[in-house]
Short mmCIF file of C-alpha atoms in Angstrom, two decimals:
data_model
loop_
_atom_site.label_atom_id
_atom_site.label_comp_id
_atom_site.label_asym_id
_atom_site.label_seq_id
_atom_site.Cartn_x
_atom_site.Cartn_y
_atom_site.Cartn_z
CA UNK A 1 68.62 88.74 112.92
CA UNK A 2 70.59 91.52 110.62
CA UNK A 3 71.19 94.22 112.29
CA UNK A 4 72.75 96.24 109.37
CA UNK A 5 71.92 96.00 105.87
CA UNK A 6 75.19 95.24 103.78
CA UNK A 7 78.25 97.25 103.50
CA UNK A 8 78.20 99.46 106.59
CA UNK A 9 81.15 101.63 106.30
CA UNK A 10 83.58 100.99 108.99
CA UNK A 11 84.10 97.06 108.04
CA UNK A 12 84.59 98.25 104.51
CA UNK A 13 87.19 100.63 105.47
CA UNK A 14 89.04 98.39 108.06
CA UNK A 15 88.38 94.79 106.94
CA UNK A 16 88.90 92.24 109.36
CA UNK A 17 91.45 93.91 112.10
CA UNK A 18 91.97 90.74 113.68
CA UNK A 19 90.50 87.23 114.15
CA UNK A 20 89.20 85.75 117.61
CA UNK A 21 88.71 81.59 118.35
CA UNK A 22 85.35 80.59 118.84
CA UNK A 23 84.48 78.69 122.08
CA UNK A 24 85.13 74.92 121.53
CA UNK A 25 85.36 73.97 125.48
CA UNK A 26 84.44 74.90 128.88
CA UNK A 27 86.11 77.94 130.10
CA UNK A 28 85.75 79.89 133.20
CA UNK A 29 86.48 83.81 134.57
CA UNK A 30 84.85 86.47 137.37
CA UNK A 31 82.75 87.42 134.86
CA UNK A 32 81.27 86.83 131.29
CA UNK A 33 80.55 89.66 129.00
CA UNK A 34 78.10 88.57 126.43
CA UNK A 35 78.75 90.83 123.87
CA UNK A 36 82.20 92.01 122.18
CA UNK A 37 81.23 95.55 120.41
CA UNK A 38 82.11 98.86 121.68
CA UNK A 39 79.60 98.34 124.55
CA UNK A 40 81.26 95.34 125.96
CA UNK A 41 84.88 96.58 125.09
CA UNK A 42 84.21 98.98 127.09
CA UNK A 43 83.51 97.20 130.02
CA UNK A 44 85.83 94.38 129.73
CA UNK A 45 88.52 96.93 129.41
CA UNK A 46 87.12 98.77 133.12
CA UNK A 47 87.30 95.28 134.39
CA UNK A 48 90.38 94.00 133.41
CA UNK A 49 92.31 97.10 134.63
CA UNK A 50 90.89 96.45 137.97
CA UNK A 51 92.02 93.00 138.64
CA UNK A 52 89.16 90.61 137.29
CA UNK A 53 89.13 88.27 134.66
CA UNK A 54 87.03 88.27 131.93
CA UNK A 55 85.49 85.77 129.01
CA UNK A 56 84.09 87.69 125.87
CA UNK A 57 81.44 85.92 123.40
CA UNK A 58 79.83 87.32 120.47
CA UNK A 59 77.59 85.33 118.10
CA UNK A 60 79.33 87.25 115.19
CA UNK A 61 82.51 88.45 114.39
CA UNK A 62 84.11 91.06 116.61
CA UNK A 63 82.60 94.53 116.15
CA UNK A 64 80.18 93.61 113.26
CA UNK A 65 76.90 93.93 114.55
CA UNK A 66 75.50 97.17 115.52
CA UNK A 67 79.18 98.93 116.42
CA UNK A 68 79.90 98.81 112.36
CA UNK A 69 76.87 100.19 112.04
CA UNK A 70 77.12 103.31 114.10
CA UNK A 71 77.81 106.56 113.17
CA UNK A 72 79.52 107.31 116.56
CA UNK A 73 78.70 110.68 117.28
CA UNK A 74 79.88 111.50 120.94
CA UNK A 75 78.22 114.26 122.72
CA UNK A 76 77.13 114.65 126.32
CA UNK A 77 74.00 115.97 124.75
CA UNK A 78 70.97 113.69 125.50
CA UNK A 79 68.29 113.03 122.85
CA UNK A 80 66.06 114.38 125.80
CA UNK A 81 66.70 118.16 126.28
CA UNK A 82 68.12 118.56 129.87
CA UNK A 83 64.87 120.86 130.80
CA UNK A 84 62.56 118.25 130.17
CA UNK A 85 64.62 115.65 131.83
CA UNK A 86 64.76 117.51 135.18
CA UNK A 87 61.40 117.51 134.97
CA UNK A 88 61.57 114.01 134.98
CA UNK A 89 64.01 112.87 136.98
CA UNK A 90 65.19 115.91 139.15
CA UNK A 91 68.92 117.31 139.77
CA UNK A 92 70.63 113.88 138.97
CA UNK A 93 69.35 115.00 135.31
CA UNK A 94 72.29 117.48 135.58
CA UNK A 95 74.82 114.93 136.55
CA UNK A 96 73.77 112.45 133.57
CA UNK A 97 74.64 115.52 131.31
CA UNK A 98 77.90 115.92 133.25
CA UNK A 99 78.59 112.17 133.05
CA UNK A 100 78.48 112.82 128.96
CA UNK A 101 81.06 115.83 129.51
CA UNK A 102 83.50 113.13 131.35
CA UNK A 103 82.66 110.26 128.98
CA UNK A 104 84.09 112.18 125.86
CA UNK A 105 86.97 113.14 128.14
CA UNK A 106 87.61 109.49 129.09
CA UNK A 107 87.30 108.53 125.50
CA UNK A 108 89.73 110.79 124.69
CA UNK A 109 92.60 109.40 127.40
CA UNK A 110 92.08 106.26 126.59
CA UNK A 111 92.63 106.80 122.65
CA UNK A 112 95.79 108.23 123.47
CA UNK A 113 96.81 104.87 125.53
CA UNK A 114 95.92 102.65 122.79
CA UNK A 115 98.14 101.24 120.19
CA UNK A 116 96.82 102.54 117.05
CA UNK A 117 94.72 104.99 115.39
CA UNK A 118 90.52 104.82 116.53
CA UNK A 119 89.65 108.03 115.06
CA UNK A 120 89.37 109.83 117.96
CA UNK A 121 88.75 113.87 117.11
CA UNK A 122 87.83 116.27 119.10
CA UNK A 123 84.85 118.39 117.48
CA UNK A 124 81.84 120.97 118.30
CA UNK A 125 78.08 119.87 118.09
CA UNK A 126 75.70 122.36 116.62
CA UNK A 127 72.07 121.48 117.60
CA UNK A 128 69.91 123.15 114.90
CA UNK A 129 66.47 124.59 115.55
CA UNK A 130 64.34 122.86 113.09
CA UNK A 131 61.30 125.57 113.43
CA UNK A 132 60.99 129.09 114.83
CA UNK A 133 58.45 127.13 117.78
CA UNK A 134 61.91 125.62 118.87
CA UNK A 135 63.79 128.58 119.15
CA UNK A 136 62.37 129.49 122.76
CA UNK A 137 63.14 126.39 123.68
CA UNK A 138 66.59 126.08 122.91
CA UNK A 139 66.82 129.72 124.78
CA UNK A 140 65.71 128.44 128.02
CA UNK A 141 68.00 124.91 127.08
CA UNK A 142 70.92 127.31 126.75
CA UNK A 143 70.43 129.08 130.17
CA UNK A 144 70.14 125.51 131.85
CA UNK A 145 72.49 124.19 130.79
CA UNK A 146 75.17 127.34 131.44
CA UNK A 147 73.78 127.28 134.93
CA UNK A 148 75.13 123.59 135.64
CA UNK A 149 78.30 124.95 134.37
CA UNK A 150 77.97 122.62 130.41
CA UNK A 151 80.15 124.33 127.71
CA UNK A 152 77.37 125.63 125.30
CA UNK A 153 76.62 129.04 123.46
CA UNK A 154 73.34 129.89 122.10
CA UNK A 155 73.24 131.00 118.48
CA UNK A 156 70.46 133.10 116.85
CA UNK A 157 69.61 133.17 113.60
CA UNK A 158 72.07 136.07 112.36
CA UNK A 159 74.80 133.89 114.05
CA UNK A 160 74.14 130.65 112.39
CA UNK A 161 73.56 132.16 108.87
CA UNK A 162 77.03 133.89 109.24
CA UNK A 163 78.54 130.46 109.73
CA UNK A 164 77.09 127.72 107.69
CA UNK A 165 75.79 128.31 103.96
CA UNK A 166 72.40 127.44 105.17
CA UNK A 167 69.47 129.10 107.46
CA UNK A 168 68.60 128.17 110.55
CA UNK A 169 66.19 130.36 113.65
CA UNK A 170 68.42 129.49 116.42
CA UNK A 171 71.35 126.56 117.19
CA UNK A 172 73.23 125.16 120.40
CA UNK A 173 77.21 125.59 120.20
CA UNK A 174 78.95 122.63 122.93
CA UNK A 175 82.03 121.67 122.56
CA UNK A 176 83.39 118.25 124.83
CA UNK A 177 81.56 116.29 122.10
CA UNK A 178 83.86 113.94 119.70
CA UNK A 179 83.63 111.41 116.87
CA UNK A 180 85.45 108.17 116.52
CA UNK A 181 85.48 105.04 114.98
CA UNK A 182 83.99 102.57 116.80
CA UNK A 183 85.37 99.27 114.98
CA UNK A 184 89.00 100.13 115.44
CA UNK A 185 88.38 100.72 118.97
CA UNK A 186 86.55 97.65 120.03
CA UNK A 187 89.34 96.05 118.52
CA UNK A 188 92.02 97.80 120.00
CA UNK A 189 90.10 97.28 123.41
CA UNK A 190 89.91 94.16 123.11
CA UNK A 191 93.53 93.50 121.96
CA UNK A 192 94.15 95.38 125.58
CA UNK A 193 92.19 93.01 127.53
CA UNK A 194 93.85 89.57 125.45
CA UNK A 195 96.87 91.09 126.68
CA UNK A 196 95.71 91.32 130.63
CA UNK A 197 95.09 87.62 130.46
CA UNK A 198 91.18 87.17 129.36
CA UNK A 199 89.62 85.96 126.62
CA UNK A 200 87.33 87.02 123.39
CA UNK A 201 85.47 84.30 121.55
CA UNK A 202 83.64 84.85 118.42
CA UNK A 203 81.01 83.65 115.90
CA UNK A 204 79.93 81.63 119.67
CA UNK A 205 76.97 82.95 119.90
CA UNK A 206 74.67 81.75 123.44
CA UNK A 207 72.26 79.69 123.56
CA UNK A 208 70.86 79.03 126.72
CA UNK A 209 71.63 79.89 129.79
CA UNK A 210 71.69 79.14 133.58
CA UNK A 211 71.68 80.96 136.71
CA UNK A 212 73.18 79.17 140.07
CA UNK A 213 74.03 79.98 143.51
CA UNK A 214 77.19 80.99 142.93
CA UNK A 215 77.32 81.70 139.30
CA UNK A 216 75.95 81.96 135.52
CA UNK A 217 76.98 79.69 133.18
CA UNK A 218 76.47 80.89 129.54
CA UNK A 219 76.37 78.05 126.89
CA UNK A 220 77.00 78.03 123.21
CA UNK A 221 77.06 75.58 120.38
CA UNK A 222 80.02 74.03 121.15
CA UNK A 223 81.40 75.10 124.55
CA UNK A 224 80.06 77.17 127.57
CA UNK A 225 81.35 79.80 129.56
CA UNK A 226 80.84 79.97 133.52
CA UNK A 227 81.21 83.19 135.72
CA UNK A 228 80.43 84.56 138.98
CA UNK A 229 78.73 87.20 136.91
CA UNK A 230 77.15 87.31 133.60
CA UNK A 231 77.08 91.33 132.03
CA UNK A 232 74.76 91.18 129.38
CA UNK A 233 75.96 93.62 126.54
CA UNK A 234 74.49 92.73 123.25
CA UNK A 235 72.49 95.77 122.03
CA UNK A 236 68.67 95.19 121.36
CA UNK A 237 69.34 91.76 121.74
CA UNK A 238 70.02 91.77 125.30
CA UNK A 239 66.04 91.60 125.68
CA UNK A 240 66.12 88.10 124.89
CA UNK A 241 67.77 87.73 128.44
CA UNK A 242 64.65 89.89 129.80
CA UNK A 243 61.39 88.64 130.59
CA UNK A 244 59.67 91.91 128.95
CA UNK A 245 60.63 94.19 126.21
CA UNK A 246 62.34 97.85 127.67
CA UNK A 247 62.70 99.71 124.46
CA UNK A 248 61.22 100.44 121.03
CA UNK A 249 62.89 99.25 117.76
CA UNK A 250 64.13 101.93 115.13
CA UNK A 251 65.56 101.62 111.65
CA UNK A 252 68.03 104.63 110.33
CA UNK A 253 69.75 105.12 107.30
CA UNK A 254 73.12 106.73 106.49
CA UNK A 255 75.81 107.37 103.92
CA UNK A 256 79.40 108.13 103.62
CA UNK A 257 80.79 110.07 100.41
CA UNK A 258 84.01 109.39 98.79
CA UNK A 259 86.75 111.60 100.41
CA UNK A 260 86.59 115.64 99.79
CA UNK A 261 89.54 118.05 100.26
CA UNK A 262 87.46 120.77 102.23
CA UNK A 263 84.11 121.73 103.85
CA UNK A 264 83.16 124.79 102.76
CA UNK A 265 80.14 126.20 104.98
CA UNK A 266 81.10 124.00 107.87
CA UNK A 267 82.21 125.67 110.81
CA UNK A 268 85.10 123.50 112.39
CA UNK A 269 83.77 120.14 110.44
CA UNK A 270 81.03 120.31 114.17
CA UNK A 271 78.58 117.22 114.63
CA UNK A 272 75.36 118.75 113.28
CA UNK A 273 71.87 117.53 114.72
CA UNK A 274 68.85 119.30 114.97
CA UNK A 275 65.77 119.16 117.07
CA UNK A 276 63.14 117.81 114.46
CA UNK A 277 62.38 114.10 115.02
CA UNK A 278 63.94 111.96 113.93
CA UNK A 279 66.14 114.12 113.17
CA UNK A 280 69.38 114.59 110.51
CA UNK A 281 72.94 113.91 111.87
CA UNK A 282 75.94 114.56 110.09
CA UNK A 283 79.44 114.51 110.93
CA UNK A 284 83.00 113.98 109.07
CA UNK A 285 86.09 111.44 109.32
CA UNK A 286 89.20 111.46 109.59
CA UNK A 287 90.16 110.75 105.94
CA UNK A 288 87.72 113.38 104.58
CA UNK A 289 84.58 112.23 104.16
CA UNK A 290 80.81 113.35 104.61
CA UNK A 291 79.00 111.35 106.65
CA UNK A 292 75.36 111.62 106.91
CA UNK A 293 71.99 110.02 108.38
CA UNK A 294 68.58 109.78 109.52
CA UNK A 295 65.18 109.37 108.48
CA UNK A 296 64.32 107.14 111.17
CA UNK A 297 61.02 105.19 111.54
CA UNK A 298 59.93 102.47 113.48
CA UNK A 299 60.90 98.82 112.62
CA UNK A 300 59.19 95.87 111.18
CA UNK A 301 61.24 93.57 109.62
CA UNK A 302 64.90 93.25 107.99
CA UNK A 303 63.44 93.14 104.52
CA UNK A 304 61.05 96.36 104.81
CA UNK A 305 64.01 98.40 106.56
CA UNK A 306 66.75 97.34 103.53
CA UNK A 307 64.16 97.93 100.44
CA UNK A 308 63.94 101.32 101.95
CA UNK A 309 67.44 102.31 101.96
CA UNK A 310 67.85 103.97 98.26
CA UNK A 311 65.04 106.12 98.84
CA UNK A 312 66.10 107.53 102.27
CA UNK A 313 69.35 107.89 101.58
CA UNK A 314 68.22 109.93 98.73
CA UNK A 315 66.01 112.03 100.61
CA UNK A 316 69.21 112.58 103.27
CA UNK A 317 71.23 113.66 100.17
CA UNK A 318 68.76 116.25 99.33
CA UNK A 319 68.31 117.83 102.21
CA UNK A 320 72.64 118.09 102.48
CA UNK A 321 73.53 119.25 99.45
CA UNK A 322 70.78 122.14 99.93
CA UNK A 323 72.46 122.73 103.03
CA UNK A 324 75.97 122.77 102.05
CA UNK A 325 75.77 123.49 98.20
CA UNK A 326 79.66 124.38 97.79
CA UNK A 327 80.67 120.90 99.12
CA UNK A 328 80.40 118.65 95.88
CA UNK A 329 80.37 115.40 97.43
CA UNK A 330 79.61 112.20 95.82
CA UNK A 331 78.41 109.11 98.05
CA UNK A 332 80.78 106.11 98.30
CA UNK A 333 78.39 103.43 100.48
CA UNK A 334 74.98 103.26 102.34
CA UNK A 335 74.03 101.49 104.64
CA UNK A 336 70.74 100.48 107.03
CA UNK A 337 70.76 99.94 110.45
CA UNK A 338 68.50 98.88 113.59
CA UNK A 339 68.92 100.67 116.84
CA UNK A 340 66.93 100.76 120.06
CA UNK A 341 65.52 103.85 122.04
CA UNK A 342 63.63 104.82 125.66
CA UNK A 343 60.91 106.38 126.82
CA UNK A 344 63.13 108.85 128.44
CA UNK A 345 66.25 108.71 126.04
CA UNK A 346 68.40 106.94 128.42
CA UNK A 347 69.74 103.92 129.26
CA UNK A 348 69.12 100.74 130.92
CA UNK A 349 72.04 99.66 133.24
CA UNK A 350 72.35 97.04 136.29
CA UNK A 351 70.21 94.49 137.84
CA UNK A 352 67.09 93.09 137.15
CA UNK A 353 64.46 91.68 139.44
CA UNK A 354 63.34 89.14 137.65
CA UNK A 355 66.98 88.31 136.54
CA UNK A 356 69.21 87.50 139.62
CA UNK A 357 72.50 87.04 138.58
CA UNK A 358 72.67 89.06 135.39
CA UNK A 359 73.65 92.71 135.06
CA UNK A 360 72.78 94.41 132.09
CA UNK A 361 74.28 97.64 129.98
CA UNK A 362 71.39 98.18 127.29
CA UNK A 363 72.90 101.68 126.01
CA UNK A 364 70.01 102.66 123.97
CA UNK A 365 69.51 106.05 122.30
CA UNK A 366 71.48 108.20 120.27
CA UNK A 367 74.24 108.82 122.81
CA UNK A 368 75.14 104.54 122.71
CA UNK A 369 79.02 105.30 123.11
CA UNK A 370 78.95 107.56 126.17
CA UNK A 371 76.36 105.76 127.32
CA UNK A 372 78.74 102.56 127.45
CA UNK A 373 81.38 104.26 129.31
CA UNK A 374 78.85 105.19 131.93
CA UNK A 375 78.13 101.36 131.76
CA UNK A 376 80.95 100.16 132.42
CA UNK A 377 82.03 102.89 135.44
CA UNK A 378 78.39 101.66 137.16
CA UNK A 379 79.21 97.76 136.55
CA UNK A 380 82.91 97.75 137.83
CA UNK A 381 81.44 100.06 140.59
CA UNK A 382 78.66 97.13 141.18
CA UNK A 383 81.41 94.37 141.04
CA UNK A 384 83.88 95.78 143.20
CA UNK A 385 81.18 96.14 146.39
CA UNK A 386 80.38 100.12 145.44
CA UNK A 387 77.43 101.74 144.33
CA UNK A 388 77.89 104.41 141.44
CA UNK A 389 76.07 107.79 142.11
CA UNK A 390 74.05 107.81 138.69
CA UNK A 391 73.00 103.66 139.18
CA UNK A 392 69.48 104.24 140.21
CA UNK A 393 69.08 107.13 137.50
CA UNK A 394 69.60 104.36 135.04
CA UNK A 395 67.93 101.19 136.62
CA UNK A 396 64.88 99.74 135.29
CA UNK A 397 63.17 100.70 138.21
CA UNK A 398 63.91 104.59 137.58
CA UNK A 399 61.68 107.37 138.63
CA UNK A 400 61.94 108.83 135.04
CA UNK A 401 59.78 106.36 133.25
CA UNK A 402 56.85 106.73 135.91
CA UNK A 403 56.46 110.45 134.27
CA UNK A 404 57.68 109.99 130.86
CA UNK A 405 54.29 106.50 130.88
CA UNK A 406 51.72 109.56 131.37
#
């Protein structure tokens, strides 16, 4: 299946950063990460720094399935507000916003290790009350989150209208949010794990699989791939390794404008997302350009979700240049793309019952990025004989999903 309509930015922009073998024999590591975007970059790169070795397969090129696709927006901001989620799932609810915190933070170390340029800036979110029924809301949001200690201010109406060149009731100021680019760092990852002594195989994609004693042997078309663990990383389509489907199926839309020499009306270039749903995201790059998305609905097929695309990106084009009417942009590509969310907005991560031998890192949601650094912390954890604090806040088994069902 496409998961992207044609042209998403980030391959356009960076072409092919480098070229990987695909899997023509039987090879064999500790563990093999189906999956080589960011999610499994991630990972691989957690796992190679602490001694194991790793085989990578993708059934595409490197980086060109859903990571070209994203918009990579990095806050420790949950799609679910923290309020309702400690309703949910109690005081770990506060940690999983702390994790975000120290997921943009790791982010940011490791883009200064690498070797070249992933985009990495540092940059404020402002969530945007879309109604005055939200405003109260975001209030008692504001004091929660403050209590726990999370870097956020709340802005009323006066506030936000002295910033932007648009209205708005209310908005929540963080900073420790970031943007990157999340092509050029799954392949600079990856370039750092080649160089520890593993291996990335492309366009090898799996099909079938088995599960021993002792270890999982993944095979492809023309080779196979045996570990004592398998870490299945592959977006949505890690569910074809589960017995039952674990999330719903969403198409967005998004476009990038040619580049602009200023942002008039937009406080510190911030991540902007509001709390209508879905809702509209914007953000810039580093070479000066407007980057915006949304109208989300629910997914049926390839062909439905690409027909749509001129007429949501239109509608995402209205609503910004009535929001920032000094900033004369002009769009340079759109794109479609398929994503997967939770009941509860987070994500799936670990073992599976009905799966022995498999651990999974199905980061779901808005918040995919952070989510895969949390991933991969809780699967080295698992691998090395220790058991993360947040694992059983993001098993399958979870309290959360009892409450969120009702």
């Amino acid at each position: 299946m496409k998961l992207h309509s044609e042209r998403p930015f980030w391959f356009l922009n960076n072409g092919l950063i480098q070229s990987y073998p695909t899997l023509e024999n039987a090879v064999t590591a500790d563990v093999v990460v189906v999956g080589a975007g960011i999610t499994g970059g991630l990972i691989a790169d957690q796992l190679t720094q602490h001694g194991l070795s790793v085989v990578m397969l993708d059934s595409r090129d490197v980086g060109c399935g859903s990571t070209c696709a994203s918009t990579a927006l990095l806050q420790y901001e949950i799609d679910t507000l923290l309020q309702d989620l400690q309703r949910w799932c109690g005081p770990v609810a506060n940690d999983l916003y702390r994790s975000g915190v120290d997921a943009c933070r790791y982010l940011k170390s490791i883009s200064d290790e690498l070797d070249f340029d992933v985009g990495f800036r540092e940059r404020p979110s402002c969530y945007l009350a879309s109604s005055e029924a939200d405003v109260a809301k975001l209030r008692v949001e504001c004091d929660i989150r403050q209590a726990e200690g999370l870097p956020v201010e709340f802005w009323d109406a006066d506030v936000v209208e002295s910033r932007f060149d648009f209205p708005a009731p209310a908005a929540l100021w963080s900073r420790s949010t970031a943007q990157l680019d999340p092509y050029r760092m799954t392949h600079a990852l990856l370039r750092r794990v080649i160089d520890r002594g593993s291996q990335v195989f492309d366009r090898s994609g799996v099909c079938d699989f088995r599960i021993g004693e002792n270890d999982v042997t993944f095979v492809t078309e023309r080779g196979s791939a045996t570990g004592r663990y398998g870490i299945i990383a592959c977006g949505y389509e890690s569910q074809t390794f589960l017995p039952t489907k674990v999330a719903k199926l969403q198409s967005t839309f998004a476009f990038i404008s040619e580049p602009l020499s200023h942002f008039p009306g937009w406080p510190e270039e911030c991540l902007i997302w509001e709390s209508a749903r879905p809702y509209l995201y914007l953000r810039t790059t580093p070479d000066h350009r407007l980057l915006a998305g949304g109208e989300d609905l629910a997914f049926q097929n390839e062909a439905l979700r690409d027909s749509l695309l001129s007429t949501r990106v239109a509608s995402i084009e209205k609503r910004v240049r009535q929001m920032f009417p000094r900033i004369p942009f002009l769009i340079d590509h759109s794109w479609a793309g398929t994503f997967a969310e939770t009941d509860d907005g987070l994500p799936f991560i670990g073992t599976h019952d009905e799966r022995p031998g498999l651990l999974f890192a199905l980061c779901y949601g808005g918040n995919g990025i952070t989510f895969s650094v949390l991933a991969a912390q809780i699967l080295r954890d698992h691998l090395l004989g220790k058991v993360h604090p947040l694992a059983s806040a993001v098993a399958f088994d979870r309290p959360s999903l009892k409450y969120v069902d009702k």
